[in-house]
Coordinates of C-alpha atoms and ligand atoms in Angstrom, one line a residue:
D1 CA -28.8 12.0 22.5
K2 CA -26.8 10.2 25.1
H3 CA -25.5 7.0 23.4
S4 CA -23.6 5.8 26.4
S5 CA -26.8 4.8 28.1
H6 CA -27.6 2.3 25.4
P7 CA -25.2 -0.7 25.7
E8 CA -27.3 -2.7 23.2
R9 CA -26.1 -0.4 20.4
V10 CA -22.9 -2.3 20.3
V11 CA -24.6 -5.5 19.5
V12 CA -27.1 -4.0 17.1
D13 CA -24.6 -2.0 15.0
K14 CA -21.4 -3.8 15.6
L15 CA -20.9 -4.7 11.9
L16 CA -22.2 -1.3 10.7
G17 CA -25.1 -2.8 8.8
G18 CA -23.1 -5.6 7.1
L19 CA -20.2 -3.4 6.1
L20 CA -17.7 -5.2 8.4
A21 CA -16.9 -8.9 8.4
P22 CA -17.4 -10.7 11.7
G23 CA -14.7 -12.9 13.1
F24 CA -11.7 -10.6 13.6
D25 CA -9.8 -10.9 16.8
E26 CA -11.4 -8.1 18.9
E27 CA -8.5 -7.5 21.2
S28 CA -6.1 -6.7 18.5
C29 CA -8.3 -3.9 17.2
I30 CA -10.8 -2.8 19.8
S31 CA -12.1 0.1 17.7
R32 CA -13.3 -2.1 14.9
Y33 CA -16.4 -3.3 16.7
Q34 CA -16.6 -0.6 19.3
S35 CA -16.5 2.7 17.3
S36 CA -20.3 2.5 17.2
L37 CA -20.3 3.0 21.0
C38 CA -19.2 6.6 20.6
R39 CA -20.4 7.5 17.2
R40 CA -23.9 8.4 16.1
I41 CA -25.7 5.5 14.4
S42 CA -25.4 6.0 10.7
P43 CA -28.7 6.2 8.9
H44 CA -26.9 5.0 5.8
K45 CA -26.9 1.2 5.3
P46 CA -24.5 -0.3 2.8
S47 CA -26.3 -2.1 -0.1
S48 CA -26.3 -5.9 0.3
Y49 CA -24.5 -5.9 -3.0
L50 CA -21.7 -3.9 -1.5
A51 CA -21.6 -6.1 1.5
S52 CA -21.3 -9.3 -0.6
K53 CA -18.7 -7.6 -2.9
L54 CA -16.6 -6.9 0.2
R55 CA -16.9 -10.5 1.4
K56 CA -15.7 -11.7 -2.0
Y57 CA -12.9 -9.2 -2.0
E58 CA -11.8 -10.5 1.4
E59 CA -11.6 -14.0 -0.1
L60 CA -9.5 -12.7 -3.0
H61 CA -7.2 -10.8 -0.7
K62 CA -6.7 -13.8 1.5
R63 CA -5.8 -15.9 -1.6
C64 CA -3.5 -13.3 -3.1
G65 CA -2.1 -11.5 0.0
P66 CA 1.6 -11.1 0.8
H67 CA 3.7 -14.2 0.6
T68 CA 0.9 -16.5 -0.7
E69 CA 1.7 -18.8 -3.5
S70 CA -0.2 -16.5 -6.0
Y71 CA 1.6 -13.5 -4.7
N72 CA 5.0 -15.1 -5.1
R73 CA 4.1 -16.2 -8.6
T74 CA 3.0 -12.7 -9.6
L75 CA 6.1 -11.2 -8.1
E76 CA 8.2 -13.3 -10.5
E77 CA 6.6 -11.5 -13.4
L78 CA 8.4 -8.4 -12.3
S79 CA 11.7 -9.8 -13.4
S80 CA 10.6 -10.4 -16.9
S81 CA 10.2 -7.6 -19.5
H82 CA 6.6 -8.5 -20.4
V83 CA 3.7 -10.4 -18.9
N84 CA 4.0 -14.2 -19.3
G85 CA 0.5 -14.8 -18.2
T86 CA 0.9 -17.3 -15.4
A87 CA -0.3 -14.9 -12.6
D88 CA -3.8 -15.3 -11.3
C89 CA -3.8 -12.2 -9.1
N90 CA -3.5 -8.5 -10.0
Y91 CA -2.5 -5.8 -7.7
V92 CA -2.8 -2.0 -7.0
V93 CA 0.1 -0.9 -4.8
W94 CA -0.8 2.3 -3.1
T95 CA 2.1 4.7 -2.1
P96 CA 1.8 7.7 0.1
A97 CA 1.8 11.4 -0.8
N98 CA 1.1 14.4 1.3
G99 CA -0.7 14.5 4.7
L100 CA -2.8 11.9 6.4
G101 CA -6.1 13.2 5.1
N102 CA -4.8 13.1 1.5
R103 CA -3.5 9.6 2.1
I104 CA -6.8 8.3 3.4
I105 CA -8.9 9.7 0.6
S106 CA -6.5 8.4 -2.1
T107 CA -6.4 5.0 -0.4
A108 CA -10.2 4.8 -0.4
S109 CA -10.2 5.7 -4.1
S110 CA -7.6 3.1 -4.9
F111 CA -9.6 0.5 -3.0
L112 CA -12.7 1.3 -5.0
Y113 CA -10.6 1.0 -8.2
A114 CA -9.3 -2.4 -7.0
L115 CA -12.9 -3.5 -6.3
L116 CA -14.0 -2.5 -9.8
T117 CA -11.0 -4.1 -11.6
N118 CA -10.7 -7.3 -9.4
R119 CA -7.4 -6.3 -8.0
V120 CA -5.8 -6.7 -4.6
L121 CA -4.9 -3.5 -2.7
L122 CA -1.5 -3.4 -1.0
V123 CA -0.3 -0.3 0.8
D124 CA 3.1 1.1 1.6
L125 CA 2.5 2.7 5.0
G126 CA 6.2 3.1 5.7
T127 CA 7.3 3.8 9.2
D128 CA 5.4 7.1 9.8
M129 CA 2.1 5.4 9.5
A130 CA 3.1 2.4 11.7
N131 CA 0.6 1.8 14.4
V132 CA -2.0 4.2 13.1
F133 CA -4.5 1.8 11.6
C134 CA -5.6 -1.8 12.0
E135 CA -5.6 -4.4 9.3
P136 CA -8.8 -4.0 7.3
F137 CA -9.1 -7.5 5.8
P138 CA -9.5 -10.7 7.9
N139 CA -6.8 -13.3 8.1
T140 CA -4.3 -11.6 5.8
S141 CA -2.4 -8.3 5.5
W142 CA -2.7 -5.2 3.3
L143 CA 0.8 -4.2 4.0
L144 CA 3.2 -4.3 1.1
P145 CA 6.1 -6.5 2.2
M146 CA 9.2 -4.6 3.1
D147 CA 11.2 -6.5 0.5
F148 CA 9.0 -5.6 -2.4
P149 CA 11.5 -5.1 -5.3
L150 CA 10.4 -1.7 -6.5
S151 CA 9.9 0.0 -3.1
N152 CA 13.1 2.1 -3.2
Q153 CA 11.7 3.8 -6.4
F154 CA 8.4 4.9 -4.9
Y155 CA 9.6 8.1 -3.2
G156 CA 10.7 9.8 -6.4
L157 CA 7.7 8.8 -8.4
R158 CA 6.4 11.7 -10.4
S159 CA 5.1 12.8 -13.8
G160 CA 7.3 11.7 -16.7
N161 CA 8.6 8.6 -15.0
A162 CA 9.9 6.3 -17.7
Q163 CA 7.8 3.4 -16.4
S164 CA 4.6 5.4 -15.9
Y165 CA 1.4 4.8 -17.9
G166 CA 1.5 8.4 -19.0
Q167 CA 4.9 8.0 -20.5
L168 CA 3.9 4.8 -22.2
L169 CA 1.0 6.5 -23.9
K170 CA 3.2 9.5 -24.8
N171 CA 5.7 7.2 -26.4
N172 CA 3.0 5.5 -28.4
N173 CA 1.2 8.7 -29.6
M174 CA -1.6 8.1 -27.1
N175 CA -2.6 5.0 -28.9
I176 CA -2.3 2.1 -26.5
S177 CA -3.5 -0.5 -29.1
T178 CA 0.0 -0.2 -30.7
V179 CA 1.6 -1.7 -27.5
S180 CA 1.5 -5.4 -28.1
Q181 CA 3.1 -6.6 -24.9
P182 CA 1.8 -5.3 -21.6
P183 CA 4.6 -4.7 -19.1
P184 CA 4.6 -6.5 -15.7
F185 CA 4.2 -3.2 -13.9
L186 CA 3.3 0.4 -14.5
Y187 CA 3.2 3.5 -12.4
L188 CA 0.0 5.5 -12.2
Y189 CA 0.8 9.0 -11.2
L190 CA -2.5 10.6 -10.1
S191 CA -1.4 13.3 -7.7
F192 CA -2.7 16.9 -7.9
N193 CA 0.2 17.9 -10.3
N194 CA -0.1 15.1 -12.8
D195 CA 0.3 15.9 -16.4
E196 CA -2.0 15.5 -19.4
Y197 CA -0.5 12.1 -20.1
D198 CA -0.9 10.7 -16.6
K199 CA -4.5 11.9 -16.8
L200 CA -5.2 9.6 -19.7
F201 CA -5.7 6.9 -17.0
Y202 CA -9.2 8.3 -16.8
K203 CA -10.1 7.5 -20.4
D204 CA -12.3 4.5 -20.6
Q205 CA -10.6 3.1 -23.7
N206 CA -7.4 2.8 -21.7
Q207 CA -8.9 0.7 -18.9
G208 CA -8.9 -2.5 -21.0
F209 CA -5.1 -2.4 -21.5
L210 CA -4.5 -1.8 -17.8
Q211 CA -6.4 -5.0 -17.0
N212 CA -3.4 -7.0 -18.4
V213 CA -0.8 -5.3 -16.3
P214 CA -0.4 -7.3 -13.0
W215 CA 1.2 -4.6 -10.9
L216 CA -0.1 -1.0 -10.9
I217 CA 1.9 1.2 -8.6
L218 CA -0.3 4.2 -7.8
K219 CA 0.6 7.5 -6.3
S220 CA -2.1 10.0 -5.6
D221 CA -3.1 12.5 -2.9
Q222 CA -6.6 13.0 -4.4
Y223 CA -10.1 11.6 -3.9
F224 CA -10.3 10.4 -7.4
A225 CA -13.3 8.1 -6.8
P226 CA -15.9 10.6 -8.3
Y227 CA -14.2 10.3 -11.7
L228 CA -14.6 6.5 -11.7
F229 CA -18.4 7.3 -11.9
L230 CA -17.8 9.0 -15.2
I231 CA -16.0 6.0 -16.8
P232 CA -18.8 4.2 -18.7
S233 CA -17.4 0.7 -18.2
F234 CA -17.6 1.1 -14.4
Q235 CA -21.0 2.7 -14.2
Q236 CA -23.2 -0.3 -14.0
E237 CA -21.2 -1.9 -11.2
L238 CA -21.0 1.3 -9.3
D239 CA -24.7 1.8 -9.5
K240 CA -25.2 -1.6 -7.9
L241 CA -22.6 -1.0 -5.2
F242 CA -23.7 2.5 -4.3
P243 CA -27.4 3.2 -5.1
D244 CA -26.9 6.2 -2.8
K245 CA -23.9 8.1 -4.4
E246 CA -23.4 10.3 -1.4
T247 CA -22.4 7.4 0.8
V248 CA -19.4 6.1 -1.2
F249 CA -16.7 7.5 1.0
H250 CA -18.7 7.1 4.2
H251 CA -18.8 3.3 3.6
L252 CA -15.3 3.0 2.2
V253 CA -13.6 4.9 5.0
R254 CA -15.5 3.1 7.8
Y255 CA -14.7 -0.2 6.1
L256 CA -10.9 0.4 5.6
F257 CA -9.7 2.7 8.4
H258 CA -9.9 1.5 12.0
P259 CA -7.9 3.3 14.6
S260 CA -5.1 1.1 16.1
N261 CA -5.4 0.4 19.8
Q262 CA -2.9 3.2 20.5
A263 CA -5.0 5.7 18.6
W264 CA -8.2 4.4 20.0
G265 CA -6.8 5.0 23.5
L266 CA -6.4 8.7 22.6
I267 CA -9.9 8.9 21.1
T268 CA -11.7 7.2 24.0
R269 CA -9.9 9.0 26.8
F270 CA -10.8 12.3 25.1
Y271 CA -14.3 11.2 24.5
Q272 CA -14.9 10.0 28.1
S273 CA -13.3 13.1 29.6
Y274 CA -15.0 15.8 27.5
L275 CA -17.7 14.5 25.2
A276 CA -19.6 11.6 26.7
S277 CA -21.8 13.6 29.0
A278 CA -22.5 16.6 26.8
D279 CA -25.9 17.0 25.3
Q280 CA -24.5 18.1 22.1
R281 CA -21.0 17.7 20.5
I282 CA -19.8 20.3 18.1
G283 CA -16.6 19.8 16.1
L284 CA -14.6 22.7 14.7
Q285 CA -11.7 22.1 12.4
V286 CA -9.5 25.2 11.8
R287 CA -7.0 24.5 9.0
V288 CA -5.1 27.5 8.0
F289 CA -2.9 26.8 5.0
N290 CA -1.2 30.2 5.0
R291 CA -0.8 32.0 8.3
K292 CA 0.4 35.2 6.8
A293 CA -2.5 35.5 4.4
S294 CA -5.0 34.6 7.1
P295 CA -4.3 36.6 10.2
I296 CA -5.6 35.1 13.5
K297 CA -8.0 37.9 14.2
V298 CA -9.7 37.6 10.8
V299 CA -10.0 33.9 11.0
L300 CA -11.6 34.3 14.5
E301 CA -14.1 36.8 13.3
Q302 CA -15.0 34.3 10.5
I303 CA -15.5 31.5 13.0
L304 CA -17.6 33.5 15.4
G305 CA -19.6 34.9 12.4
C306 CA -20.1 31.3 11.4
F307 CA -21.5 30.3 14.8
Q308 CA -23.8 33.2 14.8
K309 CA -25.1 33.1 11.3
E310 CA -25.7 29.4 11.3
K311 CA -26.9 29.4 14.9
L312 CA -24.5 26.7 15.8
L313 CA -23.7 28.2 19.2
P314 CA -25.5 30.7 21.3
Q315 CA -24.3 34.3 21.7
V316 CA -22.9 35.5 25.0
D317 CA -24.8 38.1 27.0
E318 CA -22.7 41.3 27.1
E319 CA -24.9 42.8 29.8
K320 CA -25.0 40.1 32.4
H321 CA -22.4 38.4 34.6
I322 CA -24.7 35.5 35.6
A323 CA -27.1 33.5 33.5
P324 CA -30.7 33.4 34.8
P325 CA -31.4 30.3 36.8
S326 CA -32.8 27.4 34.7
K327 CA -33.5 23.7 35.2
N328 CA -32.6 22.3 31.9
R329 CA -29.4 23.8 30.7
T330 CA -28.1 22.3 27.5
S331 CA -24.4 21.5 27.7
R332 CA -22.5 21.7 24.5
A333 CA -19.0 20.5 24.0
V334 CA -17.0 22.2 21.4
T335 CA -13.9 20.3 20.2
I336 CA -11.4 22.3 18.2
A337 CA -8.8 20.6 15.9
S338 CA -6.1 22.9 14.7
L339 CA -2.3 23.0 14.5
Y340 CA -2.4 26.2 16.5
P341 CA -3.7 27.1 19.9
E342 CA -5.0 30.7 19.4
Y343 CA -8.5 29.9 18.1
Y344 CA -9.2 27.7 21.0
E345 CA -7.8 30.2 23.5
S346 CA -10.0 32.9 22.2
I347 CA -13.2 30.9 21.8
K348 CA -12.8 29.4 25.3
N349 CA -12.3 32.8 26.7
V350 CA -15.5 34.2 25.0
Y351 CA -17.6 31.5 26.8
W352 CA -15.7 31.9 30.1
M353 CA -15.9 35.6 30.5
R354 CA -19.7 35.9 29.8
P355 CA -22.8 33.7 30.2
T356 CA -24.6 32.6 27.1
V357 CA -27.9 34.4 26.4
N358 CA -30.0 31.3 26.9
G359 CA -28.0 29.8 29.8
D360 CA -26.4 27.0 27.7
V361 CA -23.2 25.7 29.2
I362 CA -20.3 25.7 26.7
G363 CA -17.2 23.7 27.1
V364 CA -14.3 24.3 24.7
Y365 CA -11.5 21.7 24.2
Q366 CA -8.6 21.1 22.0
P367 CA -6.8 17.8 22.0
S368 CA -3.4 19.0 20.7
H369 CA -1.7 21.9 18.9
E370 CA 1.2 20.5 16.9
E371 CA 2.2 23.9 15.4
A372 CA 3.4 22.4 12.1
Q373 CA 2.7 19.5 9.8
Q374 CA 5.4 16.9 10.3
F375 CA 6.6 14.2 8.0
G376 CA 8.1 10.9 9.1
N377 CA 6.7 10.9 12.6
N378 CA 4.2 8.2 13.5
I379 CA 3.1 9.8 16.9
H380 CA 2.2 13.0 15.0
N381 CA 0.1 10.9 12.6
I382 CA -1.5 9.0 15.5
K383 CA -2.6 12.3 17.0
A384 CA -3.8 13.6 13.7
W385 CA -5.8 10.4 13.2
A386 CA -7.2 10.6 16.7
E387 CA -8.4 14.1 16.1
I388 CA -10.0 13.2 12.8
N389 CA -11.9 10.5 14.7
I390 CA -12.8 12.8 17.6
L391 CA -14.3 15.4 15.1
S392 CA -16.2 12.5 13.5
L393 CA -18.0 11.9 16.8
S394 CA -19.7 15.3 16.5
D395 CA -23.4 16.0 16.1
V396 CA -22.5 19.3 14.3
L397 CA -19.3 19.6 12.3
V398 CA -17.6 22.7 10.9
T399 CA -14.7 21.8 8.6
S400 CA -12.3 24.1 6.8
S401 CA -12.4 24.7 3.0
W402 CA -10.0 22.6 0.9
S403 CA -9.0 20.4 3.8
T404 CA -8.8 16.7 3.2
F405 CA -8.4 16.3 7.0
G406 CA -11.9 17.7 7.4
Y407 CA -13.2 15.5 4.5
V408 CA -12.2 12.3 6.4
A409 CA -13.8 13.5 9.6
Q410 CA -17.1 14.2 7.8
G411 CA -17.0 10.9 5.9
L412 CA -16.4 8.8 9.0
G413 CA -19.1 10.6 10.9
G414 CA -21.6 10.6 8.0
L415 CA -21.9 14.3 8.5
K416 CA -22.8 17.1 6.1
P417 CA -20.5 19.8 7.5
W418 CA -20.6 23.6 7.5
I419 CA -17.6 24.6 5.5
L420 CA -15.6 27.4 7.1
Y421 CA -14.1 29.6 4.4
V422 CA -10.8 30.5 5.9
P423 CA -10.3 34.1 4.6
T424 CA -7.1 34.9 2.8
G425 CA -7.8 38.5 1.9
G426 CA -7.5 40.2 5.3
Q427 CA -11.3 40.3 5.9
S428 CA -14.0 38.0 7.1
N429 CA -17.2 37.8 5.0
D430 CA -20.9 37.4 5.4
Q431 CA -21.1 33.8 4.1
P432 CA -18.6 32.4 6.6
C433 CA -19.6 28.8 6.5
P434 CA -22.3 27.6 4.1
R435 CA -23.5 24.0 4.5
A436 CA -22.0 21.3 2.3
M437 CA -24.3 19.6 -0.3
S438 CA -23.1 16.1 0.6
M439 CA -20.7 14.4 3.0
E440 CA -18.4 13.3 0.1
P441 CA -14.9 14.6 -0.2
C442 CA -14.0 16.8 -3.2
F443 CA -11.8 15.6 -6.0
H444 CA -9.8 18.8 -6.2
F445 CA -8.0 18.3 -9.6
P446 CA -10.0 16.0 -11.9
P447 CA -9.2 15.9 -15.6
N448 CA -11.7 18.0 -17.5
Y449 CA -12.7 15.5 -20.2
Y450 CA -16.3 15.6 -19.1
Q451 CA -16.5 19.3 -19.9
N452 CA -17.7 20.5 -23.2
S453 CA -14.4 22.0 -24.5
S454 CA -15.9 24.0 -27.4
T455 CA -17.9 26.1 -25.0
R456 CA -15.9 25.5 -21.8
R457 CA -19.1 25.4 -19.9
R458 CA -18.7 25.9 -16.3
L459 CA -19.4 23.1 -14.0
D460 CA -21.7 25.1 -11.7
T461 CA -24.2 25.5 -14.5
V462 CA -23.9 22.1 -16.2
S463 CA -23.0 18.9 -14.5
P464 CA -21.7 15.9 -16.3
A465 CA -24.0 13.5 -14.4
P466 CA -26.8 14.0 -12.0
H467 CA -24.8 12.9 -9.0
I468 CA -21.6 14.9 -9.9
R469 CA -21.4 18.5 -9.0
Q470 CA -18.8 21.2 -8.7
C471 CA -17.4 21.3 -5.2
E472 CA -18.5 24.0 -2.8
D473 CA -15.0 24.8 -1.8
A474 CA -13.0 24.2 -5.0
S475 CA -14.2 25.5 -8.3
T476 CA -11.9 23.2 -10.2
G477 CA -13.2 20.2 -8.3
I478 CA -16.0 17.7 -8.5
K479 CA -17.8 15.7 -5.9
L480 CA -20.5 13.1 -5.6
V481 CA -23.9 14.3 -4.2
Ligands
GDP1 P1 -5.0 18.9 4.5 O1 -3.7 19.4 4.2 O2 -5.8 19.8 5.4 O3 -5.8 18.6 3.3 O4 -4.9 17.5 5.4 P2 -3.8 16.4 5.5 O5 -4.2 15.5 6.6 O6 -3.6 15.8 4.2 O7 -2.5 17.2 5.9 C1 -2.4 18.0 7.0 C2 -1.5 17.3 8.1 O8 -1.1 18.4 9.0 C3 -2.2 16.3 8.9 O9 -2.1 15.0 8.4 C4 -1.5 16.5 10.2 O10 -0.3 15.8 10.2 C5 -1.3 18.0 10.3 N1 -2.5 18.6 10.8 C6 -3.3 19.5 10.2 N2 -4.3 20.0 10.9 C7 -4.2 19.3 12.1 C8 -4.9 19.3 13.3 O11 -6.0 19.9 13.5 N3 -4.5 18.4 14.3 C9 -3.4 17.6 14.1 N4 -3.1 16.8 15.1 N5 -2.7 17.6 13.0 C10 -3.1 18.4 12.0

């Protein structure tokens, strides 16, 4: 599986099966057309309907993008108390919440919502995500202009905001038809801790009203895309866009998120040094949310138990000092992504002190150990983004339960990961890392409208649609399969 010896792959899969538009300036974003050099070829082709929808979207974005005539006209609406109907472009403004993984999955969901509702997606990347990504749409920008009038209110946006859609519904006894004049903007608060009023966004009967609001300012840290598949008025279009429901995020994330040249430098230098010549690449993400509840020793036992049970890495030979001579030794490169160094130190030591039972040569690497999640630091985010991408280059990927960081890696790579259950009870267990059903991220906190409330039937026995299941790692969550 040595991709580096096939230079023609670049030409063949440069546009990822029609997902990407040609014609971008290649130098300004080298990763856009070159990621296929390092990554496994995806067996999942986007539907031609999705490709043509994206080309149409790109036209729309170019026409409505920042500082265009249409943009300026729609901006003027913000200073009136209700919509005056002269605008020809509608927008979703995405604002950040939580870590990079959370941000990427919520942006992808927001973009899907924009596609379905004919809106233009603008993003507020602030300074801490500067230089992390390239522009996704040709000949325009997705960056919300710095002088956007409402920007200084985004930070404090939460449930109960007077200008939020939830609040509007609450004030009108949940009956949106009594609101005669749509406002020029509304906040959609869709983060994990949104309240019952915010969640009314997901009710199909409310979508028609939202169509008349030119500016929707959205804050979410969730992958809410699966729920869009449960809104009847979107279903037909979604079926055409994504005949294969498991590929939604795989396509959206590869379409939207290209590493900046600075991030691509980190990715390719790591790749060339440690991965390019390995026969097999194994990615291991160790995300420990609570270090006290999950002692290092127990997490390590769980990881080693995972390798053994799922046969992802060979055992070491406790009897011998030297592996028997062999002509064809398989070399495996294990890349560990974690905020902490201890898992790497120990696993590296396991494979340094003893030979493997079958003579395989195991290299163990960790790009960084940042110790703590940082906010407001773009270099920290560039490293995190580089590591997500490095994990996505794996042949075999082990992610950590509940981690959106891992979700993004699996989506980019088109990989069905083994999900490492990071134990919190002081003990490893005998199901350390079951295989995921699909490569889709989990929507951790969906509204539960789809559940039959009289019986409160559990999602693991009844699913609201054939392609929606309870997540493996979050019993409250749903995912596409
Ligand atoms: P989640 O919290 O695991 O769902 O993922 P997020 O990406 O939303 O938030 C975690 C943040 O912590 C990341 O964005 C990084 O800033 C940092 N982080 C967590 N794990 C790692 C890691 O393995 N490597 C690096 N470089 N940063 C990490």
